[in-house]
Coordinates of C-alpha atoms and ligand atoms in Angstrom, one line a residue:
M1225 CA -30.7 -44.3 -35.3
K1226 CA -32.3 -46.5 -37.9
Y1227 CA -31.5 -44.5 -41.0
Y1228 CA -27.9 -43.9 -40.1
M1229 CA -26.3 -47.1 -41.4
P1230 CA -22.6 -47.1 -40.6
E1231 CA -22.2 -50.8 -41.6
I1232 CA -22.9 -49.5 -45.2
E1233 CA -22.2 -45.8 -45.1
C1234 CA -18.9 -46.1 -43.4
A1235 CA -17.9 -49.5 -44.8
P1236 CA -14.3 -50.1 -46.1
R1237 CA -14.1 -49.8 -49.9
A1238 CA -13.5 -53.6 -50.3
E1239 CA -16.8 -54.4 -48.5
L1240 CA -18.7 -51.9 -50.7
D1241 CA -17.1 -53.4 -53.8
A1242 CA -18.1 -56.8 -52.7
L1243 CA -21.7 -55.7 -52.1
Q1244 CA -21.9 -53.8 -55.3
S1245 CA -20.4 -56.7 -57.3
Y1246 CA -22.9 -59.2 -55.9
R1247 CA -25.9 -56.9 -56.6
L1248 CA -24.6 -55.9 -60.0
S1249 CA -24.2 -59.4 -61.4
K1250 CA -27.7 -60.3 -60.1
Q1251 CA -29.2 -57.2 -61.6
I1252 CA -27.6 -57.8 -65.0
R1253 CA -29.0 -61.3 -65.1
R1254 CA -32.5 -60.0 -64.3
V1255 CA -32.4 -57.2 -66.9
Y1256 CA -31.0 -59.5 -69.6
E1257 CA -33.9 -61.9 -69.0
N1258 CA -36.7 -59.4 -68.6
V1259 CA -35.9 -56.3 -70.7
A1260 CA -35.6 -56.8 -74.4
P1261 CA -33.8 -53.5 -75.2
Y1262 CA -31.0 -54.5 -72.7
R1263 CA -30.8 -58.0 -74.1
H1264 CA -30.5 -56.6 -77.7
K1265 CA -27.8 -54.1 -76.7
M1266 CA -25.8 -56.6 -74.8
D1267 CA -26.1 -59.2 -77.6
A1268 CA -25.0 -56.5 -80.1
V1269 CA -21.6 -56.1 -78.2
G1270 CA -21.3 -59.8 -77.4
V1271 CA -21.6 -59.4 -73.6
K1272 CA -23.4 -62.1 -71.6
P1273 CA -24.7 -61.9 -68.1
E1274 CA -22.0 -64.3 -66.9
D1275 CA -19.3 -61.9 -68.1
I1276 CA -20.4 -59.4 -65.4
K1277 CA -19.0 -60.7 -62.1
S1278 CA -17.8 -57.6 -60.4
V1279 CA -17.9 -53.8 -60.6
K1280 CA -14.7 -54.0 -62.6
D1281 CA -16.7 -55.5 -65.4
L1282 CA -19.1 -52.5 -65.5
S1283 CA -17.3 -50.9 -68.4
K1284 CA -18.1 -53.9 -70.6
L1285 CA -21.7 -53.0 -70.6
P1286 CA -23.4 -50.7 -73.2
F1287 CA -24.6 -47.2 -72.1
T1288 CA -28.3 -46.3 -71.8
L1289 CA -29.4 -43.0 -73.2
K1290 CA -32.4 -40.8 -72.7
Q1291 CA -33.2 -41.7 -76.4
D1292 CA -33.5 -45.4 -75.4
L1293 CA -36.2 -44.4 -72.9
R1294 CA -38.0 -42.4 -75.5
D1295 CA -37.8 -45.2 -78.0
N1296 CA -39.4 -47.6 -75.5
Y1297 CA -42.0 -45.1 -74.2
P1298 CA -43.8 -45.6 -72.0
Y1299 CA -43.2 -49.0 -70.3
G1300 CA -40.8 -50.8 -72.7
M1301 CA -37.9 -50.8 -70.3
F1302 CA -39.8 -52.0 -67.2
A1303 CA -38.3 -55.2 -65.7
T1304 CA -41.4 -56.2 -63.7
P1305 CA -45.0 -57.0 -64.8
L1306 CA -47.2 -53.9 -64.8
K1307 CA -49.3 -55.3 -62.0
D1308 CA -46.2 -55.0 -59.7
V1309 CA -45.8 -51.3 -60.5
V1310 CA -47.2 -49.2 -57.7
R1311 CA -46.0 -45.7 -58.8
I1312 CA -45.3 -43.7 -61.9
H1313 CA -43.3 -40.5 -62.2
A1314 CA -42.3 -38.6 -65.3
S1315 CA -39.7 -36.1 -66.4
S1316 CA -40.9 -32.6 -67.2
G1317 CA -40.2 -33.3 -70.9
T1318 CA -39.3 -29.7 -71.9
T1319 CA -37.3 -31.1 -74.8
G1320 CA -38.7 -34.0 -76.7
K1321 CA -41.1 -36.6 -75.5
Q1322 CA -41.4 -37.0 -71.7
T1323 CA -39.9 -40.1 -70.1
V1324 CA -41.8 -42.3 -67.8
V1325 CA -40.3 -44.1 -64.8
G1326 CA -42.0 -46.8 -62.7
Y1327 CA -41.5 -48.2 -59.1
S1328 CA -42.4 -51.5 -57.5
A1329 CA -43.4 -51.4 -53.8
K1330 CA -39.8 -52.3 -52.9
D1331 CA -38.4 -49.5 -55.1
V1332 CA -40.6 -47.0 -53.3
D1333 CA -39.4 -48.4 -50.0
I1334 CA -35.7 -48.2 -50.9
W1335 CA -36.2 -44.7 -52.3
A1336 CA -37.9 -43.6 -49.0
E1337 CA -35.0 -45.2 -47.1
C1338 CA -32.5 -43.2 -49.2
A1339 CA -34.5 -40.0 -48.5
A1340 CA -34.7 -40.8 -44.8
R1341 CA -30.9 -41.3 -44.8
A1342 CA -30.6 -37.9 -46.6
L1343 CA -32.5 -36.2 -43.8
V1344 CA -30.3 -38.0 -41.2
C1345 CA -27.2 -36.9 -43.1
V1346 CA -28.2 -33.2 -42.4
G1347 CA -29.0 -33.8 -38.7
G1348 CA -32.6 -34.8 -39.0
D1349 CA -34.5 -37.3 -36.7
A1350 CA -38.0 -38.3 -35.7
H1351 CA -38.5 -35.0 -33.8
D1352 CA -38.2 -32.9 -37.0
F1353 CA -41.0 -31.1 -38.9
V1354 CA -40.0 -31.6 -42.5
H1355 CA -41.6 -28.9 -44.8
V1356 CA -41.6 -30.2 -48.3
A1357 CA -42.0 -27.3 -50.8
Y1358 CA -40.9 -29.3 -53.9
G1359 CA -43.7 -29.8 -56.3
Y1360 CA -45.9 -32.8 -55.7
G1361 CA -47.0 -34.7 -58.8
L1362 CA -45.2 -36.4 -61.6
F1363 CA -42.0 -34.5 -60.5
T1364 CA -40.2 -36.7 -57.9
G1365 CA -39.2 -33.9 -55.5
G1366 CA -42.3 -33.6 -53.4
L1367 CA -43.4 -37.3 -52.9
G1368 CA -39.7 -38.4 -52.7
M1369 CA -38.9 -36.2 -49.7
H1370 CA -42.4 -36.7 -48.2
Y1371 CA -41.9 -40.5 -48.0
G1372 CA -38.4 -40.0 -46.6
A1373 CA -39.7 -37.8 -43.8
E1374 CA -42.4 -40.3 -42.9
K1375 CA -40.0 -43.2 -43.1
L1376 CA -37.8 -41.4 -40.6
G1377 CA -40.8 -41.0 -38.3
A1378 CA -40.5 -37.2 -38.6
T1379 CA -43.6 -35.0 -39.4
A1380 CA -44.0 -34.4 -43.1
I1381 CA -45.6 -31.0 -44.1
P1382 CA -46.7 -31.5 -47.7
A1383 CA -46.7 -27.8 -48.6
S1384 CA -45.8 -28.3 -52.3
A1385 CA -44.6 -25.3 -54.3
G1386 CA -46.5 -22.0 -54.6
N1387 CA -48.6 -19.8 -52.5
S1388 CA -45.4 -18.2 -51.2
K1389 CA -46.7 -16.1 -48.4
R1390 CA -48.5 -19.1 -46.9
Q1391 CA -45.2 -21.0 -47.0
L1392 CA -43.6 -18.4 -44.8
E1393 CA -46.6 -18.5 -42.4
M1394 CA -46.4 -22.3 -42.3
F1395 CA -42.6 -22.1 -41.4
R1396 CA -43.6 -19.9 -38.5
D1397 CA -46.8 -21.4 -37.4
F1398 CA -46.1 -25.1 -37.9
G1399 CA -42.6 -24.9 -36.5
S1400 CA -40.9 -26.4 -39.6
T1401 CA -37.3 -27.4 -38.7
I1402 CA -36.1 -28.8 -42.0
V1403 CA -37.1 -27.4 -45.4
C1404 CA -36.9 -29.1 -48.8
M1405 CA -37.2 -26.9 -52.0
T1406 CA -35.3 -25.7 -55.0
P1407 CA -32.5 -23.1 -54.1
S1408 CA -34.0 -20.6 -56.5
Y1409 CA -37.4 -20.8 -54.7
A1410 CA -35.6 -20.3 -51.4
I1411 CA -34.1 -17.1 -52.7
S1412 CA -37.5 -15.8 -53.9
L1413 CA -39.0 -16.6 -50.4
I1414 CA -36.2 -14.7 -48.8
E1415 CA -37.1 -11.6 -50.9
L1416 CA -40.7 -12.0 -50.0
M1417 CA -39.9 -12.1 -46.2
Q1418 CA -38.7 -8.5 -46.4
E1419 CA -41.9 -7.5 -48.3
V1420 CA -44.3 -9.1 -45.9
G1421 CA -42.3 -8.4 -42.7
I1422 CA -41.7 -11.9 -41.5
K1423 CA -38.3 -12.4 -39.9
K1424 CA -36.1 -15.5 -39.8
E1425 CA -36.0 -15.2 -35.9
E1426 CA -39.7 -16.3 -36.0
F1427 CA -38.7 -19.6 -37.6
K1428 CA -37.3 -22.8 -36.0
L1429 CA -35.6 -23.8 -39.2
K1430 CA -32.2 -25.6 -38.7
A1431 CA -31.5 -27.2 -42.1
G1432 CA -32.6 -27.3 -45.7
L1433 CA -32.2 -29.7 -48.5
F1434 CA -31.9 -27.8 -51.7
G1435 CA -31.5 -29.4 -55.1
A1436 CA -33.1 -30.2 -58.5
E1437 CA -31.1 -27.5 -60.1
P1438 CA -27.5 -26.2 -60.1
W1439 CA -26.7 -23.6 -57.4
T1440 CA -23.5 -21.9 -56.2
E1441 CA -21.7 -21.4 -52.9
E1442 CA -22.7 -17.7 -53.0
M1443 CA -26.4 -18.8 -53.1
R1444 CA -25.7 -21.1 -50.2
A1445 CA -24.4 -18.2 -48.2
Q1446 CA -27.4 -16.1 -49.1
I1447 CA -29.9 -18.9 -48.2
E1448 CA -28.2 -19.7 -44.9
E1449 CA -28.2 -16.0 -43.9
G1450 CA -31.7 -15.3 -45.2
L1451 CA -33.5 -18.3 -43.6
G1452 CA -31.2 -18.8 -40.6
L1453 CA -30.4 -22.4 -41.3
K1454 CA -27.6 -24.7 -42.7
A1455 CA -28.2 -25.2 -46.5
Y1456 CA -27.3 -28.6 -47.9
D1457 CA -27.2 -29.9 -51.5
I1458 CA -29.2 -32.9 -52.6
Y1459 CA -29.1 -34.5 -56.0
G1460 CA -31.2 -36.9 -57.9
L1461 CA -32.9 -37.5 -61.2
S1462 CA -36.2 -39.2 -62.0
E1463 CA -34.6 -41.8 -64.2
I1464 CA -32.6 -43.1 -61.2
S1465 CA -35.2 -42.6 -58.6
G1466 CA -35.6 -38.9 -57.6
P1467 CA -34.1 -36.8 -54.8
S1468 CA -31.5 -38.5 -52.5
V1469 CA -29.4 -40.4 -55.0
S1470 CA -26.7 -38.3 -53.3
T1471 CA -26.8 -35.8 -50.4
E1472 CA -24.4 -33.6 -48.6
C1473 CA -23.5 -34.3 -44.9
T1474 CA -22.8 -31.7 -42.3
A1475 CA -19.2 -31.4 -43.5
Q1476 CA -20.8 -29.6 -46.6
K1477 CA -18.0 -31.0 -48.9
G1478 CA -19.8 -32.9 -51.6
M1479 CA -22.7 -35.3 -51.8
H1480 CA -22.5 -38.9 -50.6
V1481 CA -23.9 -41.3 -53.2
C1482 CA -26.2 -44.1 -51.9
E1483 CA -23.6 -46.6 -53.4
D1484 CA -25.4 -49.6 -52.0
H1485 CA -28.1 -48.8 -54.6
F1486 CA -26.5 -46.8 -57.3
I1487 CA -23.0 -47.2 -58.8
P1488 CA -21.6 -43.9 -60.2
E1489 CA -19.0 -43.6 -62.9
I1490 CA -17.4 -40.6 -64.5
I1491 CA -16.8 -40.9 -68.3
D1492 CA -15.2 -38.7 -70.9
P1493 CA -18.3 -37.7 -73.0
D1494 CA -16.3 -37.7 -76.2
T1495 CA -14.3 -41.0 -75.9
L1496 CA -16.9 -42.6 -73.5
E1497 CA -13.9 -44.0 -71.5
P1498 CA -14.2 -44.1 -67.7
L1499 CA -12.1 -41.4 -66.0
P1500 CA -10.1 -41.8 -62.8
P1501 CA -11.4 -40.3 -59.5
G1502 CA -10.9 -36.6 -59.2
Q1503 CA -11.4 -35.9 -63.0
Q1504 CA -14.4 -34.0 -64.2
G1505 CA -16.6 -35.7 -66.8
E1506 CA -20.1 -37.0 -67.4
L1507 CA -21.8 -38.8 -64.6
V1508 CA -23.2 -42.3 -65.3
F1509 CA -25.3 -44.4 -62.9
T1510 CA -26.2 -48.1 -62.7
C1511 CA -29.1 -49.1 -60.5
I1512 CA -28.2 -52.3 -58.7
T1513 CA -31.3 -52.8 -56.5
K1514 CA -34.2 -51.3 -58.5
E1515 CA -36.8 -53.8 -59.6
T1516 CA -39.1 -52.0 -62.1
F1517 CA -36.8 -49.4 -63.8
P1518 CA -33.3 -50.5 -63.3
L1519 CA -31.2 -48.3 -65.6
I1520 CA -27.8 -49.7 -66.5
R1521 CA -24.9 -47.2 -67.2
Y1522 CA -27.3 -44.4 -67.7
R1523 CA -25.7 -41.2 -69.1
T1524 CA -27.1 -38.4 -67.0
R1525 CA -25.4 -35.6 -69.1
D1526 CA -24.5 -34.0 -65.7
V1527 CA -20.9 -32.8 -65.5
A1528 CA -19.4 -33.8 -62.1
T1529 CA -16.4 -35.1 -60.2
L1530 CA -16.2 -38.0 -57.8
T1531 CA -13.9 -38.2 -54.7
Y1532 CA -13.3 -41.4 -52.8
E1533 CA -11.4 -39.7 -49.9
K1534 CA -12.9 -40.4 -46.5
C1535 CA -15.1 -37.6 -45.4
E1536 CA -14.8 -35.8 -42.0
C1537 CA -18.3 -37.2 -41.1
G1538 CA -16.8 -40.8 -41.2
R1539 CA -18.8 -41.9 -44.2
T1540 CA -16.8 -43.7 -46.9
L1541 CA -19.5 -43.5 -49.5
V1542 CA -18.1 -41.7 -52.6
R1543 CA -18.9 -38.0 -52.8
M1544 CA -19.9 -36.1 -55.9
L1545 CA -18.9 -32.5 -56.1
K1546 CA -21.5 -29.9 -57.1
P1547 CA -22.6 -30.7 -60.7
Q1548 CA -21.0 -28.1 -63.0
G1549 CA -23.7 -27.9 -65.6
R1550 CA -24.8 -30.4 -68.2
T1551 CA -23.1 -31.6 -71.4
D1552 CA -26.3 -30.8 -73.3
D1553 CA -26.8 -27.2 -72.0
M1554 CA -23.9 -25.9 -74.1
L1555 CA -24.9 -23.0 -76.3
I1556 CA -23.0 -22.4 -79.6
I1557 CA -22.8 -18.7 -80.2
R1558 CA -21.1 -17.7 -83.5
G1559 CA -19.2 -21.0 -83.3
V1560 CA -18.0 -20.5 -79.7
N1561 CA -19.1 -23.0 -77.1
V1562 CA -20.7 -21.2 -74.1
F1563 CA -22.0 -22.8 -70.9
P1564 CA -24.6 -20.9 -69.0
S1565 CA -22.7 -21.8 -65.8
Q1566 CA -19.8 -19.7 -67.0
I1567 CA -22.1 -16.7 -67.3
E1568 CA -23.6 -17.3 -63.9
S1569 CA -20.1 -17.5 -62.3
A1570 CA -19.0 -14.3 -64.0
I1571 CA -22.2 -12.5 -62.7
I1572 CA -21.9 -13.7 -59.2
G1573 CA -18.1 -13.5 -59.2
L1574 CA -18.2 -9.7 -59.7
D1575 CA -19.2 -9.0 -56.1
N1576 CA -20.1 -12.4 -54.7
K1577 CA -23.8 -11.6 -54.6
A1578 CA -26.5 -13.8 -56.2
T1579 CA -28.5 -11.9 -58.7
N1580 CA -31.5 -12.8 -60.9
Y1581 CA -30.7 -13.1 -64.6
L1582 CA -32.0 -14.6 -67.9
I1583 CA -29.9 -15.5 -70.9
E1584 CA -31.7 -14.8 -74.2
V1585 CA -30.2 -16.2 -77.4
D1586 CA -31.4 -15.2 -80.8
R1587 CA -30.4 -15.2 -84.5
I1588 CA -30.8 -11.9 -86.3
N1589 CA -29.9 -11.8 -90.0
N1590 CA -27.9 -15.0 -89.6
F1591 CA -26.0 -13.5 -86.7
D1592 CA -26.2 -15.2 -83.2
T1593 CA -26.9 -12.8 -80.4
L1594 CA -26.6 -13.4 -76.7
T1595 CA -28.3 -11.0 -74.3
V1596 CA -28.0 -11.2 -70.6
V1597 CA -30.9 -9.6 -68.9
L1598 CA -29.7 -8.8 -65.4
E1599 CA -32.0 -7.6 -62.6
M1600 CA -30.6 -4.8 -60.4
R1601 CA -30.5 -5.8 -56.8
E1602 CA -32.6 -4.0 -54.2
D1603 CA -29.5 -2.5 -52.6
M1604 CA -28.6 -0.8 -56.0
L1605 CA -31.9 1.3 -56.0
S1606 CA -30.2 4.3 -54.3
D1607 CA -27.1 4.2 -56.5
T1608 CA -26.4 7.1 -58.8
I1609 CA -26.8 6.7 -62.6
T1610 CA -23.0 6.9 -63.0
S1611 CA -22.3 4.1 -60.5
V1612 CA -25.0 1.9 -62.2
E1613 CA -23.3 2.6 -65.5
T1614 CA -19.9 1.7 -64.1
Y1615 CA -21.4 -1.5 -62.7
K1616 CA -22.9 -2.4 -66.1
N1617 CA -19.6 -1.8 -67.9
R1618 CA -17.7 -3.9 -65.4
M1619 CA -20.3 -6.7 -65.5
K1620 CA -20.3 -6.8 -69.3
A1621 CA -16.5 -7.0 -69.4
A1622 CA -16.5 -9.8 -66.8
I1623 CA -19.0 -11.8 -68.9
D1624 CA -17.4 -11.1 -72.2
S1625 CA -14.0 -12.3 -70.9
A1626 CA -15.4 -15.4 -69.2
I1627 CA -17.1 -16.7 -72.3
G1628 CA -15.0 -15.2 -75.1
V1629 CA -18.0 -13.7 -76.9
G1630 CA -19.4 -10.2 -76.7
V1631 CA -22.8 -10.1 -75.1
N1632 CA -25.6 -7.5 -74.9
L1633 CA -26.1 -6.6 -71.3
K1634 CA -29.6 -5.3 -70.3
L1635 CA -30.1 -4.1 -66.8
V1636 CA -33.7 -4.2 -65.7
E1637 CA -35.4 -3.0 -62.5
H1638 CA -35.5 -5.2 -59.4
K1639 CA -38.2 -7.8 -59.5
T1640 CA -38.8 -7.6 -63.2
L1641 CA -37.9 -11.2 -64.0
A1642 CA -40.3 -14.0 -63.1
R1643 CA -39.6 -15.8 -59.8
S1644 CA -39.3 -19.6 -59.8
M1645 CA -41.2 -21.9 -57.6
G1646 CA -39.5 -25.0 -59.0
K1647 CA -36.5 -25.3 -61.3
A1648 CA -35.5 -21.8 -62.5
V1649 CA -35.5 -21.2 -66.2
R1650 CA -32.3 -19.3 -67.0
V1651 CA -32.0 -19.7 -70.8
V1652 CA -34.4 -18.9 -73.6
D1653 CA -33.1 -19.9 -77.0
N1654 CA -35.3 -18.3 -79.6
R1655 CA -33.2 -19.9 -82.4
E1656 CA -34.8 -23.3 -81.5
I1657 CA -38.3 -21.8 -82.1
K1658 CA -37.2 -20.2 -85.3
N1659 CA -35.6 -23.4 -86.5
K1660 CA -38.8 -25.3 -85.8
F1661 CA -41.4 -22.8 -87.1
G1662 CA -39.3 -20.5 -89.3
A1663 CA -38.4 -16.9 -88.4
Ligands
DLL1803 O1 -34.7 -32.9 -60.1 C1 -35.0 -34.8 -58.7 C2 -34.7 -34.0 -57.5 C3 -35.8 -33.4 -56.8 C4 -33.4 -33.8 -57.0 C5 -35.5 -32.6 -55.6 C6 -33.1 -33.0 -55.9 C7 -34.2 -32.5 -55.2 P1 -35.4 -34.4 -62.5 O2 -36.5 -33.5 -62.7 O3 -35.4 -35.7 -63.3 O4 -35.2 -34.9 -61.1 O5 -34.1 -33.6 -62.9 C8 -32.8 -34.2 -62.8 O6 -31.8 -32.0 -62.3 O7 -30.0 -34.6 -64.1 C9 -29.5 -32.5 -62.9 O8 -29.3 -31.9 -64.1 C10 -30.5 -31.5 -62.1 N1 -30.2 -31.6 -60.6 C11 -30.8 -32.3 -59.7 N2 -30.3 -32.1 -58.5 C12 -29.3 -31.2 -58.7 C13 -28.3 -30.6 -57.8 C14 -34.9 -34.0 -60.0 N3 -28.3 -30.8 -56.5 C15 -31.7 -33.2 -63.2 N4 -27.4 -29.8 -58.4 C16 -30.4 -33.7 -63.0 C17 -27.4 -29.6 -59.7 C18 -29.2 -30.9 -60.0 N5 -28.3 -30.1 -60.6

């Protein structure tokens, strides 16, 4: 199988180190010569390309931040002439200016190879029908997985997101075997299946690659049951390339990073010092083969853990465990640090069932308020008022104790909250709007 590469994916650590060291030193020379912002940053700390000989020297290099990308918007950090750029993608830009990323023909090819490897990792081959329901466009999800499917020689179904009933009909009629979409969209399709009377037995789905947003083991169980497939996690970010920077294998115990192209590190976000394997911290990536947009020590803001233990599947590529939120999604409520992921865990932890929710933050008379709007599940419709009230009290107590702040809990009817077709929006912070425009 062309896109299972044991000589890389199962290589001894010393061989991977040697490959990464060679590619890293070459890459640093290139960016120093071709990208002024990198040259200035390295000069500022007195590091020259010849100081970077191996992966052990990585920590000598300065970090790259999202702000650097904004400061050099749109093309100031490209390392190739614009005539060699064959593709542009961009981040959604919900906060601040959007960031633009570029790819040379070789970059697109390597990205497609990583996406093909991701499909193989979950049992895919040329016989598969790969239904891509990530959005196509500036978002990397759709085109990223599409090129991967074609590279593998599988059949790509470019469904894109939206038109949900049609998605289900396509699963059934086109014989999709592997599906790629956000986990929250998968949950909303499962709800729709009951409504339109389409059953999972009508599908040939065997695996799904779900990513682009955090999701839990409880959601995995719900998706596997609802769609009748094995659900795998896939991670990526536009700045580094897109989906398939890392992907879970059939062992479902963390995502293997394509280390022949990206070197991951975990750092302490406060001291900025690298942390040893197994410790949780901020994930940082260095691109060692990218031509056009080779980010060096890019701080992703994602909180994750790396494990170098050999995997049951035989791959030696380092695994990253499910990202546990982002360092920049922390909410400060009356001085207390609150992570949305703590609230989600408390909600799901109460009875191990995924539920739709929205966190609303506001400031009323200089007092921060946090309201969790929680949708009642369909199976609760027949519950008595007393049992709903008991559930509400238990849920509020669970959330309060998880975050150490008292919340307002608002139960709303099933299907009141908007369903997502891409990344789910879970937090609305009205304080930001008030700060910007005045209350
Ligand atoms: O979300 C690329 C992608 C598309 C990945 C499809 C997987 C599947 P961005 O829009 O730039 O790129 O967003 C990147 O999304 O820094 C994480 O915070 C989050 N993220 C991506 N995958 C996962 C995942 C794409 N599997 C940002 N688990 C990243 C948790 C994820 N968070």
